[in-house]
Coordinates of C-alpha atoms and ligand atoms in Angstrom, one line a residue:
M21 CA 0.0 0.0 0.0
T22 CA 1.4 3.4 -0.8
T23 CA 0.9 5.7 2.2
T24 CA -1.8 8.3 1.6
L25 CA -1.7 10.4 4.6
H26 CA -3.6 13.6 4.8
L27 CA -1.7 16.5 6.3
E28 CA -5.0 17.9 7.6
G29 CA -3.6 21.4 7.4
K30 CA -0.6 20.5 9.6
R31 CA 2.5 22.5 9.0
G32 CA 5.6 23.7 10.8
V33 CA 6.3 22.4 14.3
A34 CA 2.9 20.7 14.5
L35 CA 3.9 18.6 11.5
L36 CA 7.3 17.7 13.0
H37 CA 5.5 16.7 16.2
D38 CA 3.1 14.4 14.6
P39 CA 4.7 10.9 14.5
L40 CA 2.4 9.6 11.8
L41 CA 3.4 12.4 9.4
N42 CA 6.9 13.4 10.5
K43 CA 9.8 12.7 8.2
G44 CA 12.3 14.7 10.2
T45 CA 15.4 15.6 8.2
A46 CA 14.0 13.8 5.2
F47 CA 11.5 16.6 4.4
D48 CA 12.9 17.8 1.0
E49 CA 13.5 21.4 -0.1
A50 CA 10.1 21.8 -1.7
E51 CA 8.3 20.4 1.4
R52 CA 10.3 22.6 3.7
D53 CA 9.2 25.7 1.7
A54 CA 5.6 24.6 1.2
L55 CA 5.0 23.3 4.8
G56 CA 6.6 26.1 6.8
L57 CA 9.5 23.9 7.8
R58 CA 12.4 26.1 6.5
G59 CA 14.8 26.8 9.4
L60 CA 13.2 24.3 11.7
L61 CA 15.4 21.5 10.5
P62 CA 19.2 21.2 10.0
P63 CA 19.9 22.2 6.4
R64 CA 21.0 18.9 4.9
V65 CA 18.2 16.8 3.5
A66 CA 18.6 13.1 4.4
T67 CA 17.2 10.0 2.8
Q68 CA 15.3 7.5 4.9
D69 CA 18.2 5.1 4.5
Q70 CA 20.6 7.7 6.0
Q71 CA 18.3 8.2 8.9
L72 CA 18.1 4.4 9.3
E73 CA 21.9 4.3 9.6
R74 CA 21.8 6.9 12.3
V75 CA 19.1 5.4 14.4
L76 CA 20.6 1.9 14.1
E77 CA 23.9 3.2 15.3
N78 CA 22.2 4.9 18.2
Y79 CA 20.2 1.9 19.0
R80 CA 23.2 -0.5 19.1
R81 CA 25.1 1.9 21.3
K82 CA 22.5 1.4 24.1
E83 CA 23.9 -1.2 26.4
S84 CA 20.9 -2.7 28.2
P85 CA 17.7 -4.1 26.6
L86 CA 15.6 -1.7 28.7
E87 CA 17.6 1.3 27.3
K88 CA 17.1 -0.1 23.8
Y89 CA 13.4 -0.4 24.5
I90 CA 13.2 3.2 25.7
Y91 CA 15.1 4.3 22.6
L92 CA 12.7 2.5 20.2
I93 CA 9.6 3.8 22.0
S94 CA 11.0 7.3 21.8
L95 CA 11.6 6.9 18.1
Q96 CA 8.1 5.6 17.6
E97 CA 6.8 8.7 19.3
R98 CA 8.8 10.9 16.9
N99 CA 8.6 9.2 13.6
E100 CA 6.5 6.0 13.1
A101 CA 7.6 5.3 9.5
L102 CA 11.2 5.3 10.5
F103 CA 10.5 3.2 13.6
Y104 CA 8.7 0.6 11.5
R105 CA 11.4 0.5 8.8
L106 CA 14.0 0.0 11.5
V107 CA 12.1 -2.7 13.3
M108 CA 11.0 -4.5 10.0
Q109 CA 14.6 -4.6 8.8
N110 CA 16.0 -5.9 12.1
L111 CA 13.1 -7.9 13.3
D112 CA 15.1 -10.8 14.8
E113 CA 17.1 -8.3 16.8
M114 CA 14.3 -6.0 17.8
M115 CA 11.3 -8.2 18.4
P116 CA 12.7 -9.3 21.8
I117 CA 13.0 -5.7 22.7
I118 CA 9.6 -4.3 21.6
Y119 CA 7.9 -7.5 22.8
T120 CA 8.8 -10.4 25.1
P121 CA 11.1 -10.6 27.0
T122 CA 12.1 -6.9 27.3
V123 CA 8.5 -5.5 27.2
G124 CA 7.9 -7.5 30.4
L125 CA 10.7 -5.6 32.2
A126 CA 9.5 -2.4 30.7
C127 CA 6.0 -3.0 32.2
Q128 CA 7.5 -3.8 35.6
K129 CA 9.2 -0.4 35.5
Y130 CA 6.6 1.5 33.5
G131 CA 5.9 4.3 36.0
H132 CA 9.7 4.9 36.2
I133 CA 10.5 5.0 32.6
F134 CA 7.4 6.8 31.4
R135 CA 7.9 9.6 28.9
R136 CA 4.7 10.2 26.9
P137 CA 1.3 8.7 27.0
R138 CA 0.3 6.3 24.2
G139 CA -3.1 4.7 23.8
L140 CA -6.3 5.2 25.9
Y141 CA -6.9 4.7 29.6
I142 CA -10.4 3.7 30.8
T143 CA -10.8 3.4 34.5
R144 CA -13.4 2.2 36.9
R145 CA -14.3 5.8 37.5
D146 CA -15.3 6.2 33.9
R147 CA -18.5 4.2 34.1
G148 CA -21.0 5.9 31.8
Q149 CA -18.2 7.9 30.0
V150 CA -16.5 5.2 27.9
K151 CA -18.0 6.3 24.6
R152 CA -16.8 9.8 25.2
I153 CA -13.3 8.5 26.0
L154 CA -13.2 6.5 22.8
Q155 CA -14.3 9.6 20.9
N156 CA -11.3 11.4 22.2
W157 CA -9.1 9.1 20.1
P158 CA -7.7 11.2 17.2
H159 CA -8.1 8.6 14.5
A160 CA -11.6 7.6 13.2
D161 CA -10.8 4.5 11.2
V162 CA -9.7 2.2 14.0
R163 CA -9.5 -1.4 12.8
I164 CA -7.8 -3.1 15.7
I165 CA -8.0 -2.6 19.4
V166 CA -5.8 -4.4 21.8
I167 CA -7.1 -4.1 25.4
T168 CA -5.7 -5.4 28.7
D169 CA -6.7 -5.0 32.3
G170 CA -3.1 -5.8 33.3
E171 CA -3.9 -8.7 35.5
R172 CA -1.6 -11.4 34.0
I173 CA 1.1 -9.7 32.1
L174 CA 3.2 -12.3 30.2
G175 CA 4.2 -14.7 33.0
L176 CA 4.7 -11.8 35.4
G177 CA 1.4 -11.6 37.1
D178 CA -0.6 -8.5 38.0
L179 CA 1.1 -5.3 36.8
G180 CA -2.0 -3.1 36.9
A181 CA -1.8 0.0 34.6
N182 CA 1.8 -0.7 33.9
G183 CA 0.5 -3.4 31.6
M184 CA -0.1 -0.6 29.0
G185 CA 3.3 -1.7 27.5
I186 CA 1.6 -4.8 26.2
P187 CA -1.1 -3.4 24.0
V188 CA 1.4 -0.8 22.7
G189 CA 4.0 -3.5 21.9
K190 CA 1.5 -5.9 20.5
L191 CA 0.1 -3.4 18.1
S192 CA 3.6 -2.5 17.0
L193 CA 3.9 -6.1 16.0
Y194 CA 0.6 -6.0 14.1
T195 CA 2.1 -3.2 12.0
A196 CA 5.7 -4.6 11.7
C197 CA 4.6 -8.2 11.0
A198 CA 1.4 -7.8 9.0
G199 CA 1.4 -4.2 7.8
I200 CA -1.7 -3.0 9.6
P201 CA -1.4 0.8 9.3
P202 CA -0.4 2.4 12.7
A203 CA -3.3 4.9 12.5
Q204 CA -5.7 1.9 12.5
C205 CA -4.3 0.6 15.8
L206 CA -5.7 1.5 19.2
P207 CA -4.1 0.3 22.5
I208 CA -6.3 0.4 25.6
M209 CA -5.6 -0.1 29.3
L210 CA -8.7 -1.0 31.2
D211 CA -7.5 0.2 34.6
V212 CA -9.5 -1.5 37.2
G213 CA -6.9 -1.3 39.9
T214 CA -4.2 -3.7 41.0
N215 CA -3.6 -6.2 43.8
N216 CA 0.2 -5.8 43.4
A217 CA 1.3 -4.5 46.8
T218 CA 4.7 -3.2 45.4
L219 CA 2.9 -1.1 42.8
L220 CA 0.3 0.2 45.2
A221 CA 3.1 1.4 47.5
D222 CA 5.1 3.0 44.6
P223 CA 4.7 6.7 44.5
L224 CA 5.6 6.7 40.8
Y225 CA 2.9 4.2 39.9
L226 CA 0.6 5.8 37.3
G227 CA -2.5 3.7 37.6
V228 CA -5.5 3.8 39.9
A229 CA -4.0 2.8 43.3
E230 CA -6.9 0.7 44.5
A231 CA -7.6 -3.0 44.8
R232 CA -8.9 -4.7 41.7
L233 CA -12.5 -4.3 40.8
R234 CA -14.4 -7.6 40.6
G235 CA -17.9 -8.9 40.2
P236 CA -20.8 -7.2 38.4
E237 CA -19.2 -3.8 38.4
Y238 CA -16.2 -5.2 36.5
D239 CA -18.5 -7.0 34.0
E240 CA -20.6 -3.8 33.5
L241 CA -17.5 -1.8 32.7
V242 CA -16.2 -4.4 30.2
D243 CA -19.7 -4.5 28.7
E244 CA -19.9 -0.7 28.3
F245 CA -16.5 -0.8 26.6
V246 CA -17.5 -3.5 24.1
Q247 CA -20.8 -1.8 23.2
A248 CA -19.1 1.6 22.9
A249 CA -16.2 0.2 20.8
Q250 CA -18.7 -1.4 18.4
Q251 CA -20.5 1.9 18.0
I252 CA -17.5 4.2 17.6
F253 CA -15.3 1.9 15.7
P254 CA -17.7 -0.5 13.9
K255 CA -15.0 -2.1 11.8
A256 CA -12.6 -2.8 14.6
V257 CA -11.4 -6.2 15.8
I258 CA -11.2 -6.3 19.7
Q259 CA -8.3 -8.4 20.9
F260 CA -8.3 -9.2 24.7
E261 CA -4.8 -9.5 26.0
D262 CA -3.2 -10.6 29.3
F263 CA -6.4 -10.8 31.3
G264 CA -6.3 -13.1 34.4
N265 CA -7.7 -16.5 33.5
S266 CA -10.8 -16.2 35.6
N267 CA -11.9 -13.3 33.3
A268 CA -10.2 -14.3 30.0
F269 CA -12.2 -17.5 29.4
R270 CA -15.5 -15.9 30.6
L271 CA -15.1 -12.8 28.4
L272 CA -14.1 -14.8 25.3
H273 CA -17.1 -17.1 25.8
K274 CA -19.4 -14.1 26.3
Y275 CA -18.3 -12.0 23.4
R276 CA -17.0 -14.3 20.7
D277 CA -20.5 -14.7 19.2
Q278 CA -21.5 -11.1 19.8
A279 CA -18.6 -9.1 18.6
C280 CA -15.5 -9.3 16.3
T281 CA -13.2 -10.4 19.1
F282 CA -10.6 -12.9 20.1
N283 CA -8.1 -13.6 22.9
D284 CA -4.6 -14.0 21.8
D285 CA -3.3 -15.7 25.0
I286 CA -5.9 -18.4 24.4
Q287 CA -6.4 -18.6 20.7
G288 CA -3.2 -17.2 19.2
T289 CA -1.0 -19.3 21.5
A290 CA -3.1 -22.3 20.4
G291 CA -2.5 -21.5 16.8
V292 CA 1.2 -21.2 17.0
T293 CA 1.6 -24.3 19.2
L294 CA -0.7 -26.3 16.9
A295 CA 1.5 -25.2 14.0
G296 CA 4.6 -26.5 15.9
L297 CA 2.9 -29.9 16.5
L298 CA 1.8 -30.1 12.8
T299 CA 5.4 -29.4 11.8
S300 CA 6.8 -31.9 14.3
E301 CA 4.8 -34.6 12.4
R302 CA 7.4 -34.3 9.6
L303 CA 10.2 -35.1 12.1
T304 CA 8.6 -37.7 14.3
G305 CA 6.5 -39.4 11.6
I306 CA 3.6 -39.5 14.1
P307 CA 0.5 -37.7 12.8
L308 CA -1.4 -35.4 15.2
A309 CA -4.2 -37.9 15.4
Q310 CA -1.8 -40.4 17.1
Q311 CA 0.0 -37.9 19.4
K312 CA -0.5 -37.8 23.2
I313 CA 0.1 -34.4 24.5
L314 CA 0.8 -33.7 28.1
F315 CA 0.6 -30.1 29.3
L316 CA 2.2 -28.6 32.4
G317 CA -0.2 -25.7 33.2
A318 CA -4.0 -25.7 32.6
G319 CA -4.6 -22.0 32.2
E320 CA -5.4 -19.8 29.2
A321 CA -2.5 -21.0 27.1
G322 CA -2.8 -24.7 27.9
I323 CA -6.6 -25.1 27.7
G324 CA -6.6 -22.8 24.6
I325 CA -4.1 -25.2 22.9
G326 CA -6.0 -28.2 24.0
D327 CA -9.3 -26.8 22.6
L328 CA -7.7 -26.0 19.2
I329 CA -6.1 -29.5 19.0
V330 CA -9.6 -31.0 19.6
E331 CA -11.1 -28.6 17.0
A332 CA -8.3 -29.6 14.5
L333 CA -8.9 -33.3 15.1
K334 CA -12.6 -32.9 14.7
L335 CA -12.0 -31.2 11.4
Q336 CA -9.9 -34.3 10.5
G337 CA -13.0 -36.5 11.3
I338 CA -12.1 -37.7 14.8
P339 CA -14.9 -37.7 17.3
E340 CA -14.6 -35.1 20.0
N341 CA -14.5 -37.5 22.9
V342 CA -11.6 -39.4 21.3
A343 CA -9.8 -36.2 20.4
R344 CA -10.1 -35.0 24.0
Q345 CA -8.4 -38.1 25.3
Q346 CA -5.2 -37.1 23.4
C347 CA -4.7 -34.0 25.7
W348 CA -3.8 -34.4 29.3
F349 CA -3.0 -31.7 31.8
V350 CA -1.0 -31.3 35.0
D351 CA -1.7 -28.2 37.0
S352 CA -0.3 -27.0 40.4
K353 CA -2.2 -29.7 42.2
G354 CA -1.2 -32.6 39.9
L355 CA -2.8 -34.5 37.1
V356 CA -6.2 -33.2 36.0
V357 CA -8.5 -36.2 36.5
Q358 CA -12.2 -36.7 36.9
S359 CA -12.1 -37.5 40.6
R360 CA -10.7 -34.1 41.6
T361 CA -13.2 -31.8 43.2
D362 CA -11.1 -28.6 42.9
L363 CA -11.2 -28.1 39.2
V364 CA -12.5 -24.8 37.7
E365 CA -14.8 -24.9 34.7
H366 CA -12.3 -24.6 31.9
K367 CA -10.3 -27.6 33.1
L368 CA -13.4 -29.9 33.4
R369 CA -13.5 -30.8 29.7
F370 CA -10.0 -32.3 29.9
A371 CA -10.5 -34.2 33.2
H372 CA -10.2 -37.8 32.2
P373 CA -10.9 -40.9 34.3
H374 CA -7.5 -41.8 35.8
A375 CA -5.8 -42.4 39.1
P376 CA -4.6 -39.1 40.7
M377 CA -0.9 -38.3 40.2
A378 CA 0.9 -35.6 42.1
T379 CA 3.9 -34.9 39.9
L380 CA 4.7 -34.4 36.2
L381 CA 7.3 -37.1 36.3
E382 CA 4.7 -39.7 37.5
A383 CA 2.3 -38.5 34.8
V384 CA 5.0 -38.8 32.0
E385 CA 5.8 -42.3 33.1
A386 CA 2.1 -43.4 33.4
L387 CA 0.8 -41.7 30.3
K388 CA 3.8 -42.0 27.9
P389 CA 3.2 -38.8 26.0
T390 CA 4.7 -38.0 22.6
A391 CA 4.8 -34.3 23.4
L392 CA 5.3 -32.2 26.5
V393 CA 4.0 -28.6 26.5
G394 CA 5.0 -26.2 29.2
V395 CA 2.6 -23.3 29.8
S396 CA 2.8 -23.1 33.6
G397 CA 4.8 -19.9 34.1
M398 CA 7.0 -22.0 36.4
P399 CA 10.7 -22.1 35.5
Q400 CA 12.9 -25.2 35.5
T401 CA 9.9 -27.6 35.9
F402 CA 11.0 -29.7 33.0
T403 CA 13.7 -31.3 35.1
E404 CA 16.4 -33.6 33.9
P405 CA 14.6 -36.8 35.0
I406 CA 11.4 -35.6 33.2
V407 CA 13.1 -34.7 29.9
R408 CA 15.2 -37.9 30.1
A409 CA 12.0 -39.9 30.6
M410 CA 10.5 -38.3 27.4
A411 CA 13.7 -39.2 25.5
K412 CA 13.4 -42.8 26.7
L413 CA 9.8 -43.0 25.5
N414 CA 10.3 -41.3 22.1
K415 CA 12.8 -41.4 19.3
R416 CA 12.1 -37.7 18.7
P417 CA 10.5 -36.2 21.9
V418 CA 8.6 -33.0 21.4
I419 CA 9.4 -30.6 24.2
F420 CA 7.9 -27.1 24.1
A421 CA 8.9 -24.8 27.0
L422 CA 6.6 -21.9 26.2
S423 CA 6.5 -19.9 29.4
N424 CA 7.6 -16.3 29.1
P425 CA 9.8 -14.4 29.7
T426 CA 13.0 -16.4 29.2
S427 CA 13.5 -16.6 33.0
K428 CA 10.2 -18.6 33.3
A429 CA 10.9 -21.2 30.6
E430 CA 10.3 -24.8 31.9
C431 CA 13.7 -25.7 30.6
T432 CA 16.3 -24.1 28.4
A433 CA 17.1 -25.1 24.8
E434 CA 20.5 -26.3 26.0
Q435 CA 19.0 -28.5 28.7
C436 CA 16.5 -30.0 26.2
Y437 CA 19.1 -30.9 23.6
T438 CA 21.6 -32.2 26.3
W439 CA 19.1 -34.4 28.1
T440 CA 17.6 -35.8 24.9
D441 CA 21.1 -36.5 23.3
G442 CA 20.2 -34.0 20.6
R443 CA 16.9 -35.8 19.7
G444 CA 14.5 -33.3 21.3
I445 CA 12.3 -31.2 19.1
F446 CA 12.3 -27.9 21.0
A447 CA 10.3 -24.7 20.9
S448 CA 10.2 -21.9 23.5
G449 CA 8.1 -18.9 24.1
S450 CA 11.0 -16.4 24.4
P451 CA 14.0 -16.7 22.1
F452 CA 17.0 -19.0 22.8
A453 CA 20.3 -18.8 21.0
P454 CA 21.4 -21.8 18.9
V455 CA 23.0 -24.7 20.8
T456 CA 25.8 -26.9 19.7
F457 CA 25.6 -30.4 21.1
N458 CA 28.0 -33.2 20.0
G459 CA 29.1 -31.1 17.1
V460 CA 25.6 -30.5 15.8
T461 CA 24.1 -27.0 16.0
H462 CA 20.4 -26.8 16.8
T463 CA 18.5 -23.6 16.2
P464 CA 15.5 -23.6 18.6
G465 CA 12.2 -22.5 17.2
Q466 CA 10.4 -19.7 18.9
G467 CA 6.7 -20.6 19.4
N468 CA 6.0 -16.9 19.2
N469 CA 2.3 -15.8 18.8
S470 CA 3.6 -13.2 16.4
Y471 CA 3.6 -15.9 13.7
I472 CA -0.2 -16.1 14.1
F473 CA -2.1 -13.0 15.5
P474 CA -0.8 -10.4 13.0
G475 CA -1.9 -12.5 10.0
V476 CA -5.2 -13.4 11.6
G477 CA -5.9 -9.7 12.4
L478 CA -5.0 -8.7 8.9
G479 CA -7.2 -11.3 7.4
V480 CA -10.2 -10.3 9.5
I481 CA -9.7 -6.6 8.8
A482 CA -9.1 -7.1 5.0
S483 CA -12.3 -9.3 4.7
E484 CA -14.3 -7.1 7.1
S485 CA -15.2 -10.3 8.9
T486 CA -17.7 -9.8 11.7
R487 CA -16.4 -12.6 13.8
V488 CA -13.1 -14.4 14.6
T489 CA -13.5 -18.1 14.6
D490 CA -11.5 -21.2 15.8
E491 CA -11.5 -22.4 12.2
M492 CA -9.5 -19.3 11.3
F493 CA -6.8 -20.2 13.9
Y494 CA -6.7 -23.8 12.6
S495 CA -6.3 -22.5 9.1
A496 CA -3.6 -20.1 10.3
A497 CA -1.7 -23.0 12.0
R498 CA -1.9 -25.1 8.8
V499 CA -0.6 -22.3 6.6
L500 CA 2.2 -21.6 9.1
A501 CA 3.2 -25.2 9.3
G502 CA 3.1 -25.4 5.5
L503 CA 5.7 -22.5 5.2
V504 CA 8.4 -24.4 7.2
T505 CA 11.1 -25.4 4.7
E506 CA 13.2 -28.6 4.7
N507 CA 16.1 -26.3 5.5
D508 CA 14.4 -24.9 8.6
L509 CA 13.9 -28.5 9.7
K510 CA 17.5 -29.4 9.1
L511 CA 18.5 -26.5 11.3
G512 CA 16.2 -27.9 14.0
R513 CA 13.7 -25.1 13.6
I514 CA 10.0 -25.9 13.5
Y515 CA 8.9 -22.4 12.5
P516 CA 9.9 -20.3 9.4
D517 CA 12.6 -17.8 9.7
L518 CA 11.2 -14.7 11.5
N519 CA 12.5 -12.6 8.7
R520 CA 9.8 -14.1 6.5
I521 CA 7.1 -12.8 8.8
R522 CA 5.4 -10.4 6.3
E523 CA 5.1 -13.3 3.7
V524 CA 3.8 -15.6 6.5
S525 CA 1.3 -13.0 7.7
L526 CA 0.1 -12.3 4.2
A527 CA -0.4 -16.1 3.5
I528 CA -2.3 -16.5 6.8
A529 CA -4.4 -13.4 6.3
T530 CA -5.4 -14.6 2.8
E531 CA -6.5 -18.0 4.2
V532 CA -8.3 -16.3 7.2
A533 CA -10.1 -14.0 4.8
E534 CA -11.1 -17.0 2.7
V535 CA -12.7 -18.6 5.8
A536 CA -14.6 -15.4 6.4
F537 CA -16.0 -15.5 2.8
K538 CA -16.7 -19.2 2.9
R539 CA -18.6 -19.0 6.2
G540 CA -20.6 -15.9 5.2
L541 CA -19.0 -13.8 8.0
T542 CA -18.7 -10.7 5.9
H543 CA -20.9 -8.4 3.8
M544 CA -18.0 -7.7 1.5
L545 CA -17.9 -9.2 -2.0
R546 CA -15.0 -11.5 -2.4
P547 CA -12.3 -9.8 -4.5
A548 CA -11.3 -11.9 -7.5
D549 CA -7.6 -11.9 -6.3
L550 CA -7.9 -12.2 -2.6
K551 CA -4.2 -12.2 -1.9
A552 CA -3.7 -9.0 -3.9
H553 CA -6.5 -7.4 -2.1
V554 CA -5.0 -8.3 1.3
E555 CA -1.6 -7.1 0.2
D556 CA -3.0 -3.9 -1.0
T557 CA -4.2 -3.0 2.5
M558 CA -0.7 -3.4 4.0
F559 CA 1.3 -0.4 5.4
D560 CA 4.5 0.6 3.7
P561 CA 6.8 2.5 5.9
T562 CA 8.6 4.4 3.1
Y563 CA 7.9 8.1 3.2
P564 CA 5.2 9.6 1.0
D565 CA 5.8 12.8 -1.0
Y566 CA 3.7 15.6 0.5
V567 CA 4.4 18.1 -2.2
Ligands
NAD27 P1 -2.5 -18.9 33.5 O1 -2.2 -18.2 34.7 O2 -3.8 -18.9 32.8 O3 -2.2 -20.5 33.7 C1 -1.1 -21.0 34.4 C2 -1.4 -22.5 34.7 O4 -0.2 -23.0 35.3 C3 -2.5 -22.7 35.7 O5 -3.3 -23.7 35.3 C4 -1.7 -23.1 37.0 O6 -2.5 -24.0 37.8 C5 -0.6 -23.8 36.4 N1 0.6 -23.9 37.3 C6 1.1 -22.9 38.1 N2 2.1 -23.5 38.8 C7 2.3 -24.7 38.4 C8 3.2 -25.7 38.8 N3 4.1 -25.5 39.7 N4 3.0 -26.9 38.2 C9 2.1 -27.1 37.3 N5 1.2 -26.2 36.9 C10 1.3 -25.0 37.5 O7 -1.4 -18.5 32.5 P2 -1.3 -18.7 30.9 O8 -1.9 -17.5 30.2 O9 -1.8 -20.0 30.5 O10 0.3 -18.6 30.6 C11 1.1 -19.6 31.2 C12 2.5 -19.3 30.6 O11 2.6 -19.5 29.3 C13 3.1 -17.9 30.9 O12 4.4 -18.0 31.3 C14 3.0 -17.3 29.5 O13 4.0 -16.3 29.3 C15 3.2 -18.5 28.6 N6 2.7 -18.2 27.3 C16 3.5 -18.4 26.2 C17 3.0 -18.2 24.9 C18 3.9 -18.4 23.8 O14 5.0 -18.6 23.9 N7 3.5 -18.4 22.6 C19 1.7 -17.7 24.8 C20 0.9 -17.5 25.9 C21 1.4 -17.8 27.1

C-alpha cells in the first residue's frame, strides 16, 4: 500500500511533532518551503536510508535491553515510519526488545521509565463515560483494538496499569509483522486497579492505586466498553490481551459470538503451538491424530491449545470424545483427573478418568506422552529426569517450554538438547540462542504468537469479517506449518525464519479472509484476487511525498 496520509492542514512544528506524518530531516527542499519547515530542521536533507543508519547506530550503542526499549519507543513517538522500517529490517534483533522478554521488564518499570502517554486509559471511574473517551481518540478508522486489564502480564502476574506496554507492543507487531497501518491501531488499558502491593506502594505508579474491581461492576465496565467500541469503531477487531484467566475465558465465551473479538493468549497461542505440532509430524512421523500431548499448566494457554487441537482433530474427522483423550493436563495440584473436586470450569472438559498423580514425572511415566508442552509460568519444571524420561519414551520427543519471559521457561534449549542427546524437538516462548551439542548446531524454534495473530488480524480486517473463529486459527496454523522449509527442519527449527514474517502474515491473512467469505461472516464481495486485495491494505513505511 502506498501511504496516503492527509496532512489535515498541519505545517511547521505541528507537523514535526506528529509521529504519523513526520519525516524529520527527510523533508525535502520543496516540502520545507511549502509546509513552513524552513529553518526548523538542519539544512542537509537526508534520505530515509541515511536516517536508518543513524538510528541503528544509536540503538546499538545502548547497552541494556531496557535502554534499547526506551530508545525505540521514543523513536516511535517521533517518527512512526522510520521506527517501522528500522524494526522491520531488524526484526530478529528488535522483536525481543519491543515484545517479550524486554517488554515485560518495561512493564514492571513503566511508572519509572514513562515519557509520553500512548493509547487510551479507561478506569473504573469512567463508568457511563466510555463512549466519550473513545471519541477522544484522534483517528476515526480504527480497525484493531488491543485491550488489557493488566492482571496477567506475560508470566509476570498483576502489573495493573503498567500493563499498557503490552497493547502498545502488540500493536507495533501488528504493523511490523502484518502491515496494519499504525493509524488503525488503538491500544487500551482498562485500569480496574491492581492487587500488586509493590505497585500500590510505589509513589511513581501511574494507575488507579486501589484493589482490583471484581464482580458485576467489572463486568458492566467491560460490557460498556465492548458496546461503545462497536458503535464508535464498527469495523474494529477487539483483541483481549493478558487478562487473568478467571476473566479471560468468561469474556471470550461471552463476546465471541456477539462481537468481532478474540483472545490471543488463548487462541493465538493455540494457533502457534498447533502449527509447531503439525510441523513436528514431519520429524517424528507421528500424525497429530496419534499424538498424546501432556501439558504442564492448565490455564489460558494450555486449555486454549487443547481446545484448538480438539477442533483440528474434529475437522480431521475424529470424534470429540476421542480427540479430548489425546490431551492431558498437570496443574499446580497434579494430574487433572475426573475424581478431583477442585477443578475450575475450563479444566473440566479435559478431566479424564485416571488415578490421581501428584507430579509431572509420574504423569509422564504413566501416560507415555509423545509431546510435553510447558505453559505453567514455572521455570525449571521440566527437570532432567522428566526430559530424560521423554527421551526414553520417544525417538524424537517434542518438548515445548513456552512460558515467558525467558527466565520462566520450563527448561532451556541447551537442557533439552543435552538431556535428549540432541533428539528433542524444542520450541520456546521467548528466544533462545542456537545450541551446539555433540558437534551439531540446533536452532531452537520460537513458538511466538507473532507468527499467528498479525496474520489473523490482517485477514479479519481485510475481509471485514464480523467474527473471529476457531477455524481461522486452525487455518492459520496449517498455513504456518506449510511454510516451514526442509532447510528450517534441518536446522532444528520448526517455524519459518522470522524474517519471512510479512510473507507468513500475508499467507495466513489470505486464508483467514477465505474462511470469512466461505462461512458468510462478511458483507463484502470476495475480491477476485484475494491475496492481492489483502496485500494492498498493508502499510508501507517508506515516506510519501507531501508536495
Ligand atoms: P495462566 O495463569 O492462565 O495458567 C497457568 C497455569 O499453570 C495454571 O493452570 C496453573 O494452575 C498452572 N501452574 C502454576 N504453577 C504450576 C506448577 N508448579 N506446576 C504445574 N502447573 C502449574 O497463564 P497462561 O496464560 O496459561 O500462561 C502460562 C505461561 O505460558 C506464561 O508464562 C505465559 O508467558 C506463557 N505463554 C506463552 C506463549 C507463547 O510462547 N506463545 C503464549 C501464551 C502464554
